[in-house]
Amino acid sequence: MPKQIKFQTPKGMHDILPADQVYYQKIYDVVFEAANFYNFGKIDTPILEDTDLFSRSVGVATDIIKKEMYTLKTKGGDCLSLRPEGTAPIARAYIQHGMANISQPVKLWYFGPFFRYEKPQAGRYRQFWQFSFEVLGEKDGVIDAQIIQIIYDILQELKVRDLIVDINSIGCDQCRPYYKKLLTRYFKPRESYLCRDCKRRLKENVLRILDCKEEKCQAIIEEAPQSLNYLCDDCRSHFKSVIEFLDELEIPYNLNPYLVRGLDYYTKTVFEIFLQEKEEKGGLEKKEVEKGEERKEEGEEERKKKALAGGGRYDKLVSLLGGKDIPAAGGGVGVERLIEIIKTQDVKIQDKEKSQVFLAQLGQLAKRKSLKILREFRKNKIKVLEAFGKDSLKVQLNRAHNLGVKYTLILGQKEALENEIIIRDMETGKQEIVKIEKIVETIKNKLKKK
Ligand code: AMP
């Protein structure tokens, strides 16, 4: 006998069962409506892309590229990776389809799965869903602010309370090199106090040290030079305009001078959206605290505050990938993290359509006719439940009662022969008989009156 293997989802990946689909659907519906209102076009790109697309844009020294990509070689010898993020594929599509030649800006949105080989824990998965908005072909700070506003409003519409936007500007090609030099000058004499990763970052990309959540590095980071003090005139006035738009929109934000984000392609604005501290204790954080043991095993790095959304401006990405010099900005939201918060904040998500009608049948002929009747109801957009696998009328009526429907249609052997069907009003217990060809119309009228 072959050994029984218990198959499970791959580590860090999860099934989305019907009970959770309502959350994904609700989020999708709200995002869809907002995207339509603001005139974003939906785009779907492949799950796999050339590995080089990501290493070139996200940056070879970033965690995503160094440690977190699922990479494979095809039979034809191509090196492809499961997409760890969505912006590089968007820039690739923008170039590939000549979108620079159509009216600018090009506004795109997407909703789909992404893959990162990270250490799995609450709120961090190896396959997770994101929805994102990207605007290509416009450099004005109004775009940065509008993306934040759209995401903020969507989260609010989903009843997520106590949101705060962390925002910073990391400058551009003009001012960032000097700032990086200052950072290197600051961290170099303190190198021996930094964690192993930061020692490496000091050589590869000093900006990334600012993102380290290790306690010993944090203490040093707190005194480090801040990018906002070294922005060129263009970056300074751009950032000022983004902040003024946020003020006007009354979106709460926090200037976080050490926010740099884990991807290299950002220029100027970077932002993340969090739940404010006090609320986190009652939400995600509390859940993690309750899992005491698990938490003890997590390193400091894993315990860092998890952002619900993130994004920024990427003015050099399109040209970096071989396109024209096209400014752009975007932002995305992690759907699993959002659902976790929706659940901990007790937000009620209604399963949209509750059925009012149950169809019960008895005997072979009745079962045959039932399929056809159900199909007629569907054509008329009336949802009808059934239990075709059950032959006992009593069991079916019990099911109808438990489902709380208003009407049960009973198709017994006699009725099937005479082409009739019984309508039972579940509240009053009253029954009437109608011809089968009249049943859809009759139920439609009854539901209208109720
Ligand atoms: P990023 O692409 O890193 O800017 O992430 C954008 C958003 O995606 C984050 O704010 C999270 O909400 C979500 N996210 C990123 N990585 C993961 C992950 N491993 N598991 C679940 N959600 C994630």
XYZ file of C-alpha atoms and ligand atoms in Angstrom:
473
model
C 0.000 0.000 0.000
C 1.465 3.418 -0.910
C 1.930 5.695 2.092
C -0.955 8.135 2.494
C 0.212 11.681 1.849
C -1.700 14.506 3.455
C -1.584 17.316 0.933
C -1.712 20.849 2.280
C -1.533 24.291 0.731
C 2.118 25.331 0.257
C 3.600 27.070 3.301
C 2.454 30.679 3.562
C -0.349 30.211 1.023
C -4.020 29.786 1.768
C -7.288 28.688 0.261
C -9.977 31.328 0.088
C -13.047 29.412 1.212
C -16.614 30.478 0.364
C -17.095 32.050 3.809
C -14.218 34.448 3.083
C -15.088 35.107 -0.536
C -17.714 37.629 0.601
C -14.901 39.825 1.959
C -12.872 39.652 -1.246
C -15.998 40.349 -3.287
C -17.049 43.290 -1.119
C -13.571 44.836 -1.362
C -13.505 44.213 -5.109
C -16.905 45.894 -5.530
C -15.850 49.010 -3.588
C -12.546 49.241 -5.503
C -14.312 48.678 -8.824
C -16.773 51.471 -8.141
C -14.036 53.913 -7.088
C -11.860 53.001 -10.088
C -14.793 53.617 -12.419
C -15.636 56.931 -10.803
C -12.069 58.206 -11.119
C -11.794 56.823 -14.629
C -9.099 54.195 -14.085
C -8.957 51.378 -16.641
C -8.555 47.829 -15.388
C -5.438 45.949 -16.412
C -4.418 42.328 -15.833
C -0.805 41.374 -16.445
C 0.595 37.812 -16.364
C 1.428 36.188 -13.044
C 4.899 35.405 -14.462
C 7.293 37.958 -15.913
C 10.941 38.017 -16.930
C 13.017 37.847 -13.764
C 15.132 40.748 -15.031
C 12.083 43.020 -15.109
C 11.931 42.845 -11.320
C 15.648 42.814 -10.531
C 16.189 45.878 -12.706
C 13.336 47.890 -11.278
C 12.849 46.776 -7.686
C 16.638 46.676 -7.212
C 19.106 43.788 -6.919
C 20.011 44.720 -3.344
C 16.430 44.685 -2.011
C 14.983 41.876 0.125
C 12.342 41.207 -2.516
C 14.930 40.373 -5.172
C 17.613 38.900 -2.936
C 15.421 36.572 -0.912
C 11.795 36.589 -1.871
C 11.288 35.743 -5.539
C 9.878 32.478 -6.826
C 11.993 31.974 -9.911
C 11.896 29.204 -12.500
C 13.513 28.279 -15.758
C 11.115 27.317 -18.553
C 11.749 24.417 -20.930
C 12.660 27.040 -23.521
C 15.332 28.408 -21.199
C 13.595 31.644 -20.148
C 14.098 32.808 -16.588
C 10.722 33.862 -15.182
C 9.516 34.909 -11.733
C 6.139 34.926 -10.047
C 5.363 38.608 -9.717
C 6.355 39.907 -6.263
C 4.767 43.304 -6.969
C 2.662 45.026 -9.601
C 4.268 48.319 -10.578
C 7.127 46.979 -12.728
C 4.689 44.882 -14.840
C 2.544 48.011 -15.299
C 5.525 50.021 -16.507
C 6.446 47.117 -18.808
C 2.893 47.034 -20.224
C 2.857 50.825 -20.634
C 6.000 50.628 -22.767
C 5.042 47.454 -24.634
C 1.643 48.801 -25.715
C 2.867 52.264 -26.638
C 0.720 53.930 -23.995
C 3.003 56.993 -24.048
C 1.354 57.829 -27.390
C -2.186 58.046 -26.061
C -3.723 60.824 -24.018
C -1.873 61.274 -20.698
C -2.030 60.491 -17.885
C -2.793 56.794 -18.266
C -4.711 55.631 -15.186
C -4.734 51.922 -14.431
C -5.904 49.646 -11.627
C -5.612 45.958 -10.844
C -6.630 43.381 -8.270
C -4.753 40.102 -8.078
C -2.339 37.729 -6.352
C 1.344 38.435 -5.689
C 4.100 36.151 -4.437
C 6.946 36.688 -2.001
C 8.998 33.993 -0.344
C 8.812 35.640 3.081
C 8.710 34.081 6.522
C 4.993 33.451 6.958
C 3.221 34.959 9.970
C 0.018 36.852 10.748
C -0.495 39.383 7.953
C 2.466 38.161 5.931
C 1.928 35.461 3.330
C 3.771 33.969 0.397
C 0.768 34.453 -1.830
C -1.273 37.539 -1.025
C -3.721 39.743 -2.907
C -3.338 43.404 -3.636
C -5.359 46.044 -5.362
C -3.498 49.027 -6.747
C -3.920 52.267 -8.627
C -1.219 53.590 -10.954
C -1.081 56.899 -12.845
C 1.544 57.241 -15.576
C 2.391 60.404 -17.485
C 1.844 63.126 -14.881
C 4.341 64.676 -12.496
C 2.057 67.024 -10.542
C 1.789 66.328 -6.803
C -1.979 66.352 -7.128
C -1.679 62.800 -8.473
C 0.264 61.569 -5.428
C -2.357 63.090 -3.147
C -5.256 61.762 -5.197
C -3.923 58.210 -5.070
C -3.610 58.457 -1.288
C -7.095 59.945 -1.102
C -8.696 57.227 -3.245
C -7.091 54.467 -1.175
C -7.951 56.254 2.070
C -11.583 56.653 1.002
C -11.868 53.011 -0.035
C -10.567 51.921 3.377
C -13.002 54.272 5.073
C -15.857 53.019 2.957
C -14.983 49.542 4.188
C -15.412 51.009 7.688
C -11.747 50.748 8.652
C -11.310 53.369 11.357
C -8.306 55.294 12.754
C -6.165 55.374 9.653
C -2.982 57.379 9.465
C -0.805 58.072 6.438
C 2.974 58.024 6.943
C 4.571 60.155 4.268
C 8.052 61.237 3.237
C 9.996 62.402 0.191
C 13.175 60.547 -0.697
C 14.196 63.051 -3.370
C 15.353 62.496 -6.929
C 18.518 61.956 -8.977
C 19.485 65.558 -8.244
C 19.344 65.587 -4.469
C 19.393 61.958 -3.365
C 23.067 61.211 -4.126
C 24.158 63.961 -1.749
C 21.744 62.757 0.938
C 23.035 59.203 0.535
C 26.571 60.483 0.933
C 25.555 62.170 4.190
C 23.934 58.963 5.396
C 27.048 56.931 4.600
C 29.139 59.509 6.401
C 26.827 59.186 9.403
C 26.546 55.383 9.516
C 30.133 54.469 8.651
C 31.641 55.347 12.066
C 28.705 53.538 13.706
C 28.965 50.424 11.537
C 29.982 48.071 14.334
C 26.699 48.838 16.165
C 24.519 47.947 13.183
C 22.872 44.566 12.539
C 24.357 42.223 9.929
C 21.825 43.204 7.265
C 22.510 46.896 7.809
C 26.257 46.365 7.495
C 25.485 44.951 4.064
C 23.032 47.770 3.313
C 25.726 50.301 4.161
C 27.661 48.992 1.169
C 24.771 48.229 -1.188
C 22.102 50.849 -0.526
C 22.466 52.979 2.539
C 18.885 54.327 2.304
C 17.541 50.891 3.185
C 19.121 51.094 6.653
C 16.420 53.624 7.531
C 13.822 50.884 7.030
C 15.447 48.493 9.533
C 13.304 47.633 12.544
C 16.089 46.084 14.660
C 16.171 47.823 18.026
C 19.904 48.471 18.004
C 19.702 50.006 14.511
C 16.628 52.016 15.444
C 18.556 53.836 18.159
C 21.148 54.913 15.591
C 18.593 55.720 12.870
C 16.829 58.155 15.201
C 19.762 60.547 14.981
C 20.455 60.103 11.262
C 20.152 62.993 8.770
C 16.611 63.364 7.352
C 15.964 63.508 3.619
C 13.445 66.340 3.933
C 16.293 68.661 4.953
C 18.264 67.935 1.801
C 15.664 67.979 -0.984
C 16.360 70.035 -4.098
C 13.977 72.932 -4.848
C 11.877 70.861 -7.236
C 11.438 67.964 -4.777
C 10.757 70.350 -1.907
C 8.002 72.228 -3.697
C 6.562 68.943 -5.005
C 6.402 67.509 -1.514
C 4.922 70.727 -0.157
C 2.165 70.567 -2.741
C 1.327 66.932 -1.872
C 1.085 67.864 1.803
C -1.115 70.868 1.020
C -3.499 68.657 -0.941
C -3.682 66.226 1.985
C -4.397 69.146 4.326
C -7.150 70.316 2.027
C -8.606 66.797 1.934
C -8.330 66.565 5.736
C -6.498 63.267 5.531
C -4.508 62.641 8.724
C -0.808 62.142 8.039
C 2.442 61.866 9.857
C 5.706 63.143 8.364
C 7.963 60.145 8.766
C 11.506 61.216 7.828
C 12.734 57.621 7.816
C 10.133 56.074 5.541
C 11.970 54.766 2.458
C 10.046 51.579 1.414
C 11.531 48.321 0.261
C 11.713 48.999 -3.467
C 14.390 50.986 -5.260
C 12.312 52.595 -7.972
C 10.702 55.262 -5.812
C 11.476 58.953 -6.250
C 10.049 61.924 -4.351
C 6.866 60.875 -2.484
C 6.671 57.616 -0.545
C 3.767 56.721 1.719
C 2.294 53.942 3.814
C -1.068 53.712 5.532
C -1.406 52.197 9.002
C -3.943 51.842 11.732
C -3.105 54.380 14.424
C -1.263 52.922 17.426
C -4.086 52.900 19.950
C -6.366 51.023 17.612
C -3.674 48.551 16.618
C -3.561 47.304 20.167
C -7.181 46.300 19.674
C -6.647 44.986 16.167
C -3.817 43.208 14.467
C -1.298 43.732 17.256
C -3.645 42.407 19.908
C -4.239 39.294 17.880
C -0.520 38.763 17.687
C -0.044 39.352 21.408
C -2.683 36.741 22.095
C -0.617 34.301 20.117
C 2.087 34.692 22.797
C 4.141 31.620 21.988
C 4.178 32.190 18.271
C 5.194 35.781 18.838
C 8.111 34.860 21.030
C 9.532 32.896 18.157
C 9.252 35.827 15.765
C 12.327 37.972 15.363
C 12.230 41.724 15.820
C 12.148 42.152 12.064
C 8.912 40.205 11.803
C 7.273 42.099 14.601
C 7.436 45.399 12.806
C 4.269 47.336 12.348
C 2.574 46.091 9.227
C 1.384 48.618 6.683
C -2.059 48.233 5.241
C -1.139 50.116 2.088
C 1.913 51.600 0.468
C 3.069 53.427 -2.597
C 4.746 56.478 -3.991
C 6.139 58.195 -7.033
C 8.364 56.403 -9.525
C 9.406 59.011 -12.086
C 12.382 57.032 -13.396
C 10.890 53.550 -13.665
C 9.550 53.738 -17.222
C 12.834 55.093 -18.582
C 14.795 52.585 -16.516
C 12.903 49.823 -18.324
C 13.658 51.285 -21.737
C 10.698 53.638 -22.216
C 10.468 57.412 -22.476
C 11.057 59.715 -19.529
C 7.571 59.313 -18.014
C 6.732 60.433 -14.476
C 4.330 58.206 -12.543
C 2.902 57.397 -9.121
C 0.847 54.632 -7.569
C -0.198 52.801 -4.458
C -1.513 49.416 -3.410
C -3.376 47.767 -0.550
C -2.855 44.265 0.865
C -6.218 42.531 0.764
C -5.508 39.895 3.453
C -4.367 42.561 5.916
C -7.433 44.594 5.105
C -9.720 41.620 5.705
C -8.008 40.884 9.024
C -8.724 44.420 10.145
C -12.283 44.345 8.831
C -12.823 41.188 10.890
C -11.218 42.513 14.097
C -13.120 45.776 13.810
C -16.382 43.874 13.637
C -17.432 45.295 10.306
C -20.474 43.520 8.994
C -20.148 42.377 5.411
C -23.484 41.178 4.095
C -23.748 38.242 1.755
C -25.624 40.156 -0.905
C -28.524 38.124 -2.020
C -30.572 36.044 0.397
C -32.857 33.649 -1.362
C -36.589 33.758 -0.651
C -37.572 30.583 -2.486
C -36.853 26.865 -2.080
C -37.750 24.201 -4.634
C -38.600 20.745 -3.216
C -39.224 17.721 -5.406
C -40.414 14.144 -5.034
C -39.848 11.387 -7.586
C -37.853 11.028 -10.796
C -40.182 12.958 -13.114
C -40.373 15.844 -10.647
C -36.581 15.930 -10.303
C -36.245 16.082 -14.092
C -38.700 18.941 -14.372
C -37.057 20.747 -11.427
C -33.809 21.321 -13.285
C -35.714 23.078 -16.043
C -37.754 25.156 -13.596
C -34.566 26.264 -11.814
C -33.101 27.340 -15.125
C -36.193 29.460 -15.860
C -35.829 31.179 -12.487
C -32.202 31.960 -13.247
C -33.164 33.522 -16.579
C -35.485 35.765 -14.575
C -32.792 36.511 -11.996
C -34.688 35.013 -9.070
C -32.465 32.992 -6.761
C -33.985 29.628 -5.818
C -32.422 27.094 -3.446
C -32.835 23.320 -3.706
C -31.557 20.035 -2.284
C -31.617 17.736 -5.301
C -29.537 15.142 -3.470
C -32.328 14.626 -0.929
C -35.306 12.509 -1.912
C -37.307 12.810 1.302
C -39.857 15.607 1.157
C -39.692 15.992 4.929
C -35.939 16.575 4.852
C -36.325 19.110 2.058
C -39.079 21.006 3.864
C -36.956 21.084 6.999
C -34.077 22.505 5.005
C -36.387 25.164 3.523
C -37.596 26.051 7.006
C -34.040 26.337 8.347
C -33.007 28.538 5.437
C -35.826 30.915 6.356
C -37.238 31.259 2.828
C -40.629 32.883 2.242
C -41.922 30.327 -0.247
C -41.334 26.660 -0.840
C -42.339 25.248 -4.217
C -43.326 21.603 -3.974
C -43.255 19.432 -7.053
C -44.614 15.985 -6.083
C -45.253 12.985 -8.315
C -48.908 13.926 -8.916
C -48.112 17.574 -9.634
C -45.323 16.622 -12.015
C -47.733 14.446 -13.984
C -50.332 17.219 -14.118
C -47.783 19.902 -14.905
C -48.550 21.788 -11.736
C -46.617 22.964 -8.716
C -47.576 23.857 -5.148
C -46.551 27.189 -3.635
C -46.359 27.072 0.139
C -46.230 30.355 2.043
C -43.840 29.512 4.864
C -45.182 32.209 7.194
C -48.895 31.406 6.982
C -48.663 27.748 5.916
C -51.182 28.492 3.130
C -50.747 26.558 -0.110
C -51.895 27.178 -3.670
C -51.420 25.298 -6.925
C -50.357 26.894 -10.220
C -49.399 25.608 -13.655
C -45.643 25.097 -14.027
C -45.399 27.584 -16.884
C -46.904 30.240 -14.600
C -44.637 29.629 -11.608
C -41.882 32.113 -12.415
C -44.361 34.894 -13.124
C -46.411 34.137 -9.994
C -43.368 34.122 -7.705
C -42.049 37.264 -9.326
C -45.315 39.063 -8.488
C -45.397 37.740 -4.957
C -41.824 38.870 -4.263
C -42.607 42.292 -5.675
C -45.554 42.706 -3.282
C -43.635 41.637 -0.169
P 4.410 46.655 -1.132
O 4.226 46.043 -2.493
O 5.546 46.037 -0.371
O 4.432 48.126 -1.180
O 3.121 46.258 -0.301
C 1.889 46.877 -0.456
C 0.925 46.249 0.513
O 0.776 44.858 0.222
C 1.418 46.261 1.949
O 1.078 47.455 2.569
C 0.677 45.082 2.540
O -0.631 45.443 2.920
C 0.608 44.113 1.398
N 1.664 43.081 1.512
C 2.957 43.178 1.152
N 3.594 42.025 1.382
C 2.690 41.180 1.905
C 2.719 39.814 2.358
N 3.829 39.087 2.297
N 1.587 39.267 2.841
C 0.450 39.987 2.891
N 0.350 41.260 2.480
C 1.443 41.851 1.999
